[in-house]
PDB file of C-alpha atoms and ligand atoms in Angstrom:
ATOM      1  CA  UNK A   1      23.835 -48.767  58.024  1.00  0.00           C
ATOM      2  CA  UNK A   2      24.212 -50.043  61.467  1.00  0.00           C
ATOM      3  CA  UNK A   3      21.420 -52.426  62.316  1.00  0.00           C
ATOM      4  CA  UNK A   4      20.742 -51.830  66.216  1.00  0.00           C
ATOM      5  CA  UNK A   5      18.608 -53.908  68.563  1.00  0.00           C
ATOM      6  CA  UNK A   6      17.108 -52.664  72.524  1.00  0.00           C
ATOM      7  CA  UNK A   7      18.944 -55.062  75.087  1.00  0.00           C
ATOM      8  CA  UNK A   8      16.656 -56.775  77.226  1.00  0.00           C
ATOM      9  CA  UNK A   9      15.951 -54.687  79.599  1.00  0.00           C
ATOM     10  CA  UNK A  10      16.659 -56.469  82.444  1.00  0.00           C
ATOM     11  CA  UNK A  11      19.645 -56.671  81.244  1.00  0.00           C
ATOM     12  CA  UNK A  12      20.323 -52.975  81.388  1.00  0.00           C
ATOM     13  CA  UNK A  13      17.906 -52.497  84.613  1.00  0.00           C
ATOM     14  CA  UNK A  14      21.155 -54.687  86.227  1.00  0.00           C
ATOM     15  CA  UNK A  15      23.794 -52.533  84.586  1.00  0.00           C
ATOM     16  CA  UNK A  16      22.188 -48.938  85.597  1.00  0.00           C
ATOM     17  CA  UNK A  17      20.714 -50.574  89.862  1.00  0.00           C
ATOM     18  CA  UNK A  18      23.419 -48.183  91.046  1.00  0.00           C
ATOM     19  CA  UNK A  19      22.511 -44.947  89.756  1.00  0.00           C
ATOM     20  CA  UNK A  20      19.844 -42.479  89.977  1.00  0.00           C
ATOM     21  CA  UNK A  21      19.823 -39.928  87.013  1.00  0.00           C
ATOM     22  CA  UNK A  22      20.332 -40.036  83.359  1.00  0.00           C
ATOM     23  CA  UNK A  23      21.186 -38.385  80.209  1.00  0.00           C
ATOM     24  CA  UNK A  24      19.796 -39.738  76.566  1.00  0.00           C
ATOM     25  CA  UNK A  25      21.408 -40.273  73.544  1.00  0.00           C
ATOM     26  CA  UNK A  26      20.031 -41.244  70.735  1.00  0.00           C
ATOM     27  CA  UNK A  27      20.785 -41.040  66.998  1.00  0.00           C
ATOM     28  CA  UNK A  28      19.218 -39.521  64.360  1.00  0.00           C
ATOM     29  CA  UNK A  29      20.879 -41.932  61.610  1.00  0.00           C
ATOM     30  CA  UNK A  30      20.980 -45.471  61.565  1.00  0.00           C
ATOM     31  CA  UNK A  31      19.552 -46.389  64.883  1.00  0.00           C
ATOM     32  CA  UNK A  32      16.442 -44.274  64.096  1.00  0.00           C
ATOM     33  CA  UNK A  33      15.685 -46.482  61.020  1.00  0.00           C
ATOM     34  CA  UNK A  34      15.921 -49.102  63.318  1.00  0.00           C
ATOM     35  CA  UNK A  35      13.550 -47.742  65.772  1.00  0.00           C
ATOM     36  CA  UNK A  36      15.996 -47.944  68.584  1.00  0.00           C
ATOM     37  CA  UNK A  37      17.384 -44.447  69.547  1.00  0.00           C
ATOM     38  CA  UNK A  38      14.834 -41.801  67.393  1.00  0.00           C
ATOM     39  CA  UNK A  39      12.847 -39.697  69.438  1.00  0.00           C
ATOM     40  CA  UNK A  40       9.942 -42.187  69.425  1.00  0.00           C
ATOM     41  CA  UNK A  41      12.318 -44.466  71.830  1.00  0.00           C
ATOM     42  CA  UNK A  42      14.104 -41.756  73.676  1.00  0.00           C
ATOM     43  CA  UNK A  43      10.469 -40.995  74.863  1.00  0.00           C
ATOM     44  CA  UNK A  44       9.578 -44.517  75.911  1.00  0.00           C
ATOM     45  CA  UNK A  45      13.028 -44.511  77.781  1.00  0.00           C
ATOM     46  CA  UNK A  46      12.232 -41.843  80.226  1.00  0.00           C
ATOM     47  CA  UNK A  47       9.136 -43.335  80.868  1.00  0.00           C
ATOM     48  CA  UNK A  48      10.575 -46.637  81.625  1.00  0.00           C
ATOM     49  CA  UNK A  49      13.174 -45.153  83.736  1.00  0.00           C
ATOM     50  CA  UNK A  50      10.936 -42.816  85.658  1.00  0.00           C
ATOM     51  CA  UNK A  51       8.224 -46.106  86.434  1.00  0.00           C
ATOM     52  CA  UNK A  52      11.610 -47.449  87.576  1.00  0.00           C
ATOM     53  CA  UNK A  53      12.194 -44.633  89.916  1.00  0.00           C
ATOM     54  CA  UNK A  54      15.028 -43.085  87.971  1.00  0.00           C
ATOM     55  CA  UNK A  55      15.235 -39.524  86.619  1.00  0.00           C
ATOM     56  CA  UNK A  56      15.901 -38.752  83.113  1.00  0.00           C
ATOM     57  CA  UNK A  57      17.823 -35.218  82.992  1.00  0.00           C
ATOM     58  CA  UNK A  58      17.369 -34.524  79.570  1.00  0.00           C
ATOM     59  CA  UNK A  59      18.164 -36.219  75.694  1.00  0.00           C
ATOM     60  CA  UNK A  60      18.978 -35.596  72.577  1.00  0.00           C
ATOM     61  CA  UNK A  61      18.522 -37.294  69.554  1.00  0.00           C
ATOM     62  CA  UNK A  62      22.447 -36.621  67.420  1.00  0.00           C
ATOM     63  CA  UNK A  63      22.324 -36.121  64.243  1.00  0.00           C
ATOM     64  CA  UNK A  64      25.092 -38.812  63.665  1.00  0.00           C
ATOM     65  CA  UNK A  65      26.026 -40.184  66.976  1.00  0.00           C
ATOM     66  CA  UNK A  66      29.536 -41.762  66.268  1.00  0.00           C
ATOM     67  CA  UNK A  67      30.613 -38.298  64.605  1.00  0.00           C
ATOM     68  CA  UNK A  68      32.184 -37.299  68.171  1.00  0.00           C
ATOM     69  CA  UNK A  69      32.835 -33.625  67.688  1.00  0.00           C
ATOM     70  CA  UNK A  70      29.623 -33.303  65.696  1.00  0.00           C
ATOM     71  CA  UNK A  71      27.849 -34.749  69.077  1.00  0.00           C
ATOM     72  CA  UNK A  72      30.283 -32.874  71.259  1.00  0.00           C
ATOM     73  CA  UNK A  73      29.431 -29.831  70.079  1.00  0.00           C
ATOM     74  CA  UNK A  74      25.379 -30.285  69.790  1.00  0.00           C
ATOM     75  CA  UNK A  75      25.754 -31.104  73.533  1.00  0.00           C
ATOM     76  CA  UNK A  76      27.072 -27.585  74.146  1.00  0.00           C
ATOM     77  CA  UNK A  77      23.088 -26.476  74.635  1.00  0.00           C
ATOM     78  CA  UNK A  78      22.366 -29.370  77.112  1.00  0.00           C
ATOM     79  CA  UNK A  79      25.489 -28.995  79.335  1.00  0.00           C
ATOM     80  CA  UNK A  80      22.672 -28.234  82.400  1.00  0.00           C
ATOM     81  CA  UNK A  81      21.045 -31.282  81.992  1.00  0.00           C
ATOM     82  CA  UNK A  82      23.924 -33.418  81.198  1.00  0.00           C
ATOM     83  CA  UNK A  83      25.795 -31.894  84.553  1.00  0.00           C
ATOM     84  CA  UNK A  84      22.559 -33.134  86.552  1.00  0.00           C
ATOM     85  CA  UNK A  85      23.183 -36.559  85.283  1.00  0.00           C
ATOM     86  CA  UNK A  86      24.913 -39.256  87.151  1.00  0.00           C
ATOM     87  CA  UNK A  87      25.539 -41.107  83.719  1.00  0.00           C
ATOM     88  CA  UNK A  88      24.611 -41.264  79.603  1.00  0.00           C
ATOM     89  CA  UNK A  89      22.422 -43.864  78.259  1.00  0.00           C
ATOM     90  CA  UNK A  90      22.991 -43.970  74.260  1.00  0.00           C
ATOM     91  CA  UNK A  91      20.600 -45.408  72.640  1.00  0.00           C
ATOM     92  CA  UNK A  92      22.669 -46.281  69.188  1.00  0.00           C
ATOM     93  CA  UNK A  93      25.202 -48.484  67.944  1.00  0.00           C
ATOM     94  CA  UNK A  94      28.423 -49.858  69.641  1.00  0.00           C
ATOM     95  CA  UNK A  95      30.270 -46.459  67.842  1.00  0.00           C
ATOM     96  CA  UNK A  96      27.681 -44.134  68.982  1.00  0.00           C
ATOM     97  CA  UNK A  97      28.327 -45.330  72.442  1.00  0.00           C
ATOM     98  CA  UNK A  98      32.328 -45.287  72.510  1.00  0.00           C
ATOM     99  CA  UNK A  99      31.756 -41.715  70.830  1.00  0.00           C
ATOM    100  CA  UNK A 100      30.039 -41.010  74.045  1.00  0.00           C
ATOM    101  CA  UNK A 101      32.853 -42.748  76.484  1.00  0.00           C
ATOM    102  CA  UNK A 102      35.613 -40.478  74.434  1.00  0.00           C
ATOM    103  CA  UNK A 103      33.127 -37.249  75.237  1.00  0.00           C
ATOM    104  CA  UNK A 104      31.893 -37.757  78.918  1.00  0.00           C
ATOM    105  CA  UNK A 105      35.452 -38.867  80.273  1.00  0.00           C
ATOM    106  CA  UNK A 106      33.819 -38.660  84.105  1.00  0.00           C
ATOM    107  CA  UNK A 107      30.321 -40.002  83.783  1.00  0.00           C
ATOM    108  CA  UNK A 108      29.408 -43.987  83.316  1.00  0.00           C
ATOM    109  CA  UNK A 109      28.169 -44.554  79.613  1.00  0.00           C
ATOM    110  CA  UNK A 110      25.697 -47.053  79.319  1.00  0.00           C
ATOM    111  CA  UNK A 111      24.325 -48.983  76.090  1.00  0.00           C
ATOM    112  CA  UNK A 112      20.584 -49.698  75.919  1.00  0.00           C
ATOM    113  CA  UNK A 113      20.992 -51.303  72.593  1.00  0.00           C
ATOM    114  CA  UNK A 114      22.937 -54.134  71.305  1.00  0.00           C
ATOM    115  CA  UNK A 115      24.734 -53.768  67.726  1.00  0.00           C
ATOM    116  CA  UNK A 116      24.020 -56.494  65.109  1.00  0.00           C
ATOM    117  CA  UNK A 117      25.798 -55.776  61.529  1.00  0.00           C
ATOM    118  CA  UNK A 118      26.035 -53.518  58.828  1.00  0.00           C
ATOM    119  CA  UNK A 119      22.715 -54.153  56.751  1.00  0.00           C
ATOM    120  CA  UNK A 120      20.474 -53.330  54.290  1.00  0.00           C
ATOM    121  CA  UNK A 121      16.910 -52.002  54.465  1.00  0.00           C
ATOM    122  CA  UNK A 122      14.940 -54.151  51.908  1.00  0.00           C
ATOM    123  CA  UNK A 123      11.540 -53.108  53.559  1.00  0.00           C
ATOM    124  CA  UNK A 124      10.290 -50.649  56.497  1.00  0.00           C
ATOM    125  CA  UNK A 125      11.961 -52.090  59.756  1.00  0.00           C
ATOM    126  CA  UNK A 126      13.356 -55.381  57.751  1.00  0.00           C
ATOM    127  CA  UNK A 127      17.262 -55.610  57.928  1.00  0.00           C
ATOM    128  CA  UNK A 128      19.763 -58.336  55.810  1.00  0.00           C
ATOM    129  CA  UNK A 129      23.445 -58.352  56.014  1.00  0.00           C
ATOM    130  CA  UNK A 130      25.522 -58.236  53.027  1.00  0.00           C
ATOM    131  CA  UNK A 131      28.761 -56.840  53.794  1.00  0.00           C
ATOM    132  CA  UNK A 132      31.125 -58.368  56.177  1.00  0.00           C
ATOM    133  CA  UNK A 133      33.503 -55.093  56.006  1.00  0.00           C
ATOM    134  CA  UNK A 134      36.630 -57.969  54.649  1.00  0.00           C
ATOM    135  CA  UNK A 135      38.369 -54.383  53.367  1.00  0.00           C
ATOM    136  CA  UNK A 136      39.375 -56.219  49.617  1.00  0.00           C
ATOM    137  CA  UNK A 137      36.205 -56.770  48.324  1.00  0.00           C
ATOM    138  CA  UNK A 138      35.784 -58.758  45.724  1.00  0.00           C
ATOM    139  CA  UNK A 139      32.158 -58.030  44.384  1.00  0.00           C
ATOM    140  CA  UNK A 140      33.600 -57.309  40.886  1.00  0.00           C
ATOM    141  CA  UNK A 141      34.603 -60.724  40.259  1.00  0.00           C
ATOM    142  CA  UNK A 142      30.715 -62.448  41.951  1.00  0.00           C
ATOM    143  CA  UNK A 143      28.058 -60.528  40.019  1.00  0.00           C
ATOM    144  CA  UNK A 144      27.828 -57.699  42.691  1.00  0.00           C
ATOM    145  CA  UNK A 145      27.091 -60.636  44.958  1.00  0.00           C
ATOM    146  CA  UNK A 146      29.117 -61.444  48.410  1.00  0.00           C
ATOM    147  CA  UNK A 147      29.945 -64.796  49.115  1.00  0.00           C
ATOM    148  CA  UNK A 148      31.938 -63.690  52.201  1.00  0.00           C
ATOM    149  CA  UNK A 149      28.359 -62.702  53.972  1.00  0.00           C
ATOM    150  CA  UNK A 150      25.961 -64.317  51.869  1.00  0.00           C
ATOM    151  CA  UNK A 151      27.261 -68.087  52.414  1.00  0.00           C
ATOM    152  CA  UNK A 152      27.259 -68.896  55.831  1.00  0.00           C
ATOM    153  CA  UNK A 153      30.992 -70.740  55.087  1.00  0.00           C
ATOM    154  CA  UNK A 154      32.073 -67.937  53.190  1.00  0.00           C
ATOM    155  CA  UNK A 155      33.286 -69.982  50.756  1.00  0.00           C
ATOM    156  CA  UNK A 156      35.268 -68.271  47.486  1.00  0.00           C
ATOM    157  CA  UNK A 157      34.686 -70.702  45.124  1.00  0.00           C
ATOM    158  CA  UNK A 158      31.465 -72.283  45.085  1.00  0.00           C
ATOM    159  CA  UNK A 159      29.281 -74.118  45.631  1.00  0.00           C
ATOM    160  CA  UNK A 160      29.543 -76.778  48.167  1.00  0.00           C
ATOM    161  CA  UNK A 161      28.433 -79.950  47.946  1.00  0.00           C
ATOM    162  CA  UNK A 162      25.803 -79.338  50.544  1.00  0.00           C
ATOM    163  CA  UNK A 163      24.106 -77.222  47.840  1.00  0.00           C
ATOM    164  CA  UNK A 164      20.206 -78.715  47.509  1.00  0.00           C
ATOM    165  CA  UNK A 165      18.099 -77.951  44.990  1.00  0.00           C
ATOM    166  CA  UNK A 166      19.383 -74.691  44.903  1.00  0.00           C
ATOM    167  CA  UNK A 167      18.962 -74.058  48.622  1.00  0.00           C
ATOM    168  CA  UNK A 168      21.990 -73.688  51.409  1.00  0.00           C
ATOM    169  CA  UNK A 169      22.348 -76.622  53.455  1.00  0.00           C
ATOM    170  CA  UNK A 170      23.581 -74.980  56.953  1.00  0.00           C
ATOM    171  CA  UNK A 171      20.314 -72.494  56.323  1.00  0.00           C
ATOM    172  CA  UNK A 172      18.053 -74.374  54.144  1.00  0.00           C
ATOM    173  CA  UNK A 173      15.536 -70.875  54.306  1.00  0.00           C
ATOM    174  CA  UNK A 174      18.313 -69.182  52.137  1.00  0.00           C
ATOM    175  CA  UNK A 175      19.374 -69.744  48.408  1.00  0.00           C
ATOM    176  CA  UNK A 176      23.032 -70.898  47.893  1.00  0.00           C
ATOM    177  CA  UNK A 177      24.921 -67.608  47.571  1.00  0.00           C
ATOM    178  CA  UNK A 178      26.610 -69.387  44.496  1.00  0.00           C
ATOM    179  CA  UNK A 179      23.581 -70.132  43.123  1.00  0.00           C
ATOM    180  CA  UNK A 180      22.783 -66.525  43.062  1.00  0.00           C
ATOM    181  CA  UNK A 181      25.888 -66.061  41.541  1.00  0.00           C
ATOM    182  CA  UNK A 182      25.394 -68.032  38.850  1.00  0.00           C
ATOM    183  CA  UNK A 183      22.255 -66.719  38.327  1.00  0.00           C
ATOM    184  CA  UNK A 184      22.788 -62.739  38.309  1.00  0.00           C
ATOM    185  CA  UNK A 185      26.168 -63.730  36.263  1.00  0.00           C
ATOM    186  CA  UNK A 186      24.114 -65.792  33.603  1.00  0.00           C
ATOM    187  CA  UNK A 187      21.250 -62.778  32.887  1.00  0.00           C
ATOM    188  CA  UNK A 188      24.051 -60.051  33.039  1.00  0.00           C
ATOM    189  CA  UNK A 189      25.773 -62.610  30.118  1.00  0.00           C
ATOM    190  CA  UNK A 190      28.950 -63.422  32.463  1.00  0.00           C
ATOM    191  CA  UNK A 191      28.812 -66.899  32.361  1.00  0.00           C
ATOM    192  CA  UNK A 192      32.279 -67.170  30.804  1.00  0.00           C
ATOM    193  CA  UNK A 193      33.809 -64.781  33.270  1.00  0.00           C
ATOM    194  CA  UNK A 194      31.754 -67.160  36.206  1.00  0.00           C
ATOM    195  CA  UNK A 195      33.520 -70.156  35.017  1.00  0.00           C
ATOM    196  CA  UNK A 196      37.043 -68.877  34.410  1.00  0.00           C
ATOM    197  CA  UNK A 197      37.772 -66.955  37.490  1.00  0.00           C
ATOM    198  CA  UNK A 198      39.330 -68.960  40.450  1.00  0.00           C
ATOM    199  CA  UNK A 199      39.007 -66.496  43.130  1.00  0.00           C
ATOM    200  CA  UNK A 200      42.258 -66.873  45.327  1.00  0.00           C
ATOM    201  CA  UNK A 201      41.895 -66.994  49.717  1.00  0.00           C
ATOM    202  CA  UNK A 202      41.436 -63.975  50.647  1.00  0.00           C
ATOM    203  CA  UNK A 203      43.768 -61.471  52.484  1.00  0.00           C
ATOM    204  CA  UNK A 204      42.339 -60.879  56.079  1.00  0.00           C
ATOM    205  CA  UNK A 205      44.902 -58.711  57.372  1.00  0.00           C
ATOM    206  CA  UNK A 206      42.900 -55.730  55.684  1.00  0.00           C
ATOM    207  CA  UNK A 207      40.002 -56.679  58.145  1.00  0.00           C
ATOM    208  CA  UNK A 208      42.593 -57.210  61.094  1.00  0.00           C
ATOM    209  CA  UNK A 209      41.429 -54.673  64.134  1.00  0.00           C
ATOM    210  CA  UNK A 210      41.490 -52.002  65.299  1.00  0.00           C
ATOM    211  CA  UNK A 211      41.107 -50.421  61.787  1.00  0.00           C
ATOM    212  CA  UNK A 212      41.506 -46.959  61.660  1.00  0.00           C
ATOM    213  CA  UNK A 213      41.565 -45.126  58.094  1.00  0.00           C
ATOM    214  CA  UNK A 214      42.211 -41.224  57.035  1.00  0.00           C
ATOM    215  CA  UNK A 215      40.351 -40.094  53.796  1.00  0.00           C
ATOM    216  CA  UNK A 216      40.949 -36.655  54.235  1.00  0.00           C
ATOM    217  CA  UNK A 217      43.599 -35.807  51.303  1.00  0.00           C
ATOM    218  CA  UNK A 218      46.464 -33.905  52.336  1.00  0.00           C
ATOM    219  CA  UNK A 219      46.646 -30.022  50.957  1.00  0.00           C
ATOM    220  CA  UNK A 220      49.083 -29.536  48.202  1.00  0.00           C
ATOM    221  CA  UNK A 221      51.936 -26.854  49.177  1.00  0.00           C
TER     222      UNK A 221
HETATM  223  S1  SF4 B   1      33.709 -58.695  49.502  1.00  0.00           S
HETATM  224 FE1  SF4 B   1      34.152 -57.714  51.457  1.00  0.00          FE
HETATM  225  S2  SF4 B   1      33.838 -55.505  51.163  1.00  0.00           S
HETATM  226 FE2  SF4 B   1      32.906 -56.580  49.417  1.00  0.00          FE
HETATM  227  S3  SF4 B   1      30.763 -56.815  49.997  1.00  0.00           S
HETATM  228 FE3  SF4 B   1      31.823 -58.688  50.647  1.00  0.00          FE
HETATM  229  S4  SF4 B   1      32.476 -58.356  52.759  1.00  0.00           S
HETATM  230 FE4  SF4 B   1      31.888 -56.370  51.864  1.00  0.00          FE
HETATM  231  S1  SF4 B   2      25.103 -74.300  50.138  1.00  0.00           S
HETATM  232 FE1  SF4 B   2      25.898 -72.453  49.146  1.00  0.00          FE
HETATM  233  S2  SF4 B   2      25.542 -70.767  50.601  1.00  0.00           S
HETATM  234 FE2  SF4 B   2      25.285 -72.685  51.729  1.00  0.00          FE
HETATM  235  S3  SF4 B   2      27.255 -73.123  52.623  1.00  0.00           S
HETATM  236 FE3  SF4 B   2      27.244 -74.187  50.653  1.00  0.00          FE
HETATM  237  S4  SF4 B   2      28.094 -72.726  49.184  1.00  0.00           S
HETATM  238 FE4  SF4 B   2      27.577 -71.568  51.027  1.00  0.00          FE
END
């Protein structure tokens, strides 16, 4: 998932001084788990924006905000309110809000949240990152481990001599990624495979951007 986080709203209080009237959108995916664009929030953001003076026309809460006909077409029932509205708020990730540019071609879109990485829940509210979306990945060779996103040097073939007592010397709060390695290789009896492979640089150019990808298969004639 997305992991999402509310700019400070000064921050957006600066971006938005020139209008008067907004429309929400929130999301009812990934920035929901984070608790910044579920209903919960959408409702604090009128608030906010009506102690400020503004008017909030109306919201909705997508069911997958970057899916822009999806969101195009729930819209349909709130074309009043988003007429009425001088410009969008999303309240989602960085996708959710470019959905929203490519949908309102006239109005201002604004983002109230910023977008952090593409995590993993491990508790209510509690996000890690451990995929860098490289587009090779190489998690069959590391235990199901990334050293891409879990070493802060994203070193291949490790560890580095900064290793201490197990611990990752740029964050010492961490465990070395290749000491995790080593570790989940070791119980799942990979040691051998651990100490032969020599995992080569990496090819970037499948991360270079813009990526775009189709998955849809063609129909056979
Ligand atoms: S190797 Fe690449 S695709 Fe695989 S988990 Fe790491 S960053 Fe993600
Ligand atoms: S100590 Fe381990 S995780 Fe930290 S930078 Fe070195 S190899 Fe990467």
């Amino acid at each position: 998932m997305i992991i999402t986080k509310k700019r400070d709203f000064k921050e957006l209080r600066e971006n938005i001084k020139n209008y008067k009237s907004f429309f929400l959108i929130g999301c009812s995916e990934c920035a929901t788990l984070c608790g910044t664009g579920g209903e919960p929030e959408l409702k604090a953001m009128k608030e906010t924006l009506e102690a400020e003076g503004k008017i909030v026309t109306g919201g909705i809460v997508a069911k997958t905000g970057c899916q822009v006909l999806g969101t195009k077409t729930e819209l349909k029932k709130n074309k009043d309110e988003v007429d009425k509205a001088e410009c969008i708020l999303t309240m989602s990730c960085g996708a959710g809000a470019q959905a929203a540019v490519e949908i309102f071609e006239d109005k201002p879109v604004f983002s109230a949240n910023d977008s952090m990485f593409l995590g993993n829940m491990t508790r209510y509210r509690m996000f890690d990152e451990r995929c860098s979306l490289c587009g090779n990945c190489i998690l069959d060779k590391t235990g199901g481990i990334c050293p891409v996103t879990a070493c802060p040097k994203g070193i291949l073939n490790g560890p580095c001599g900064g290793c201490k007592d197990g611990h990752c010397e740029v964050s010492p709060d961490i465990k070395c990624a290749w000491v995790r390695i080593y570790e989940r290789m070791k119980k799942l009896d990979k040691l051998q495979e651990f100490c032969d492979v020599t995992l080569e640089a990496k090819d970037w150019s499948a991360s270079q951007k813009p990526r775009a990808l189709t998955a849809r298969e063609e129909k056979k004639k």
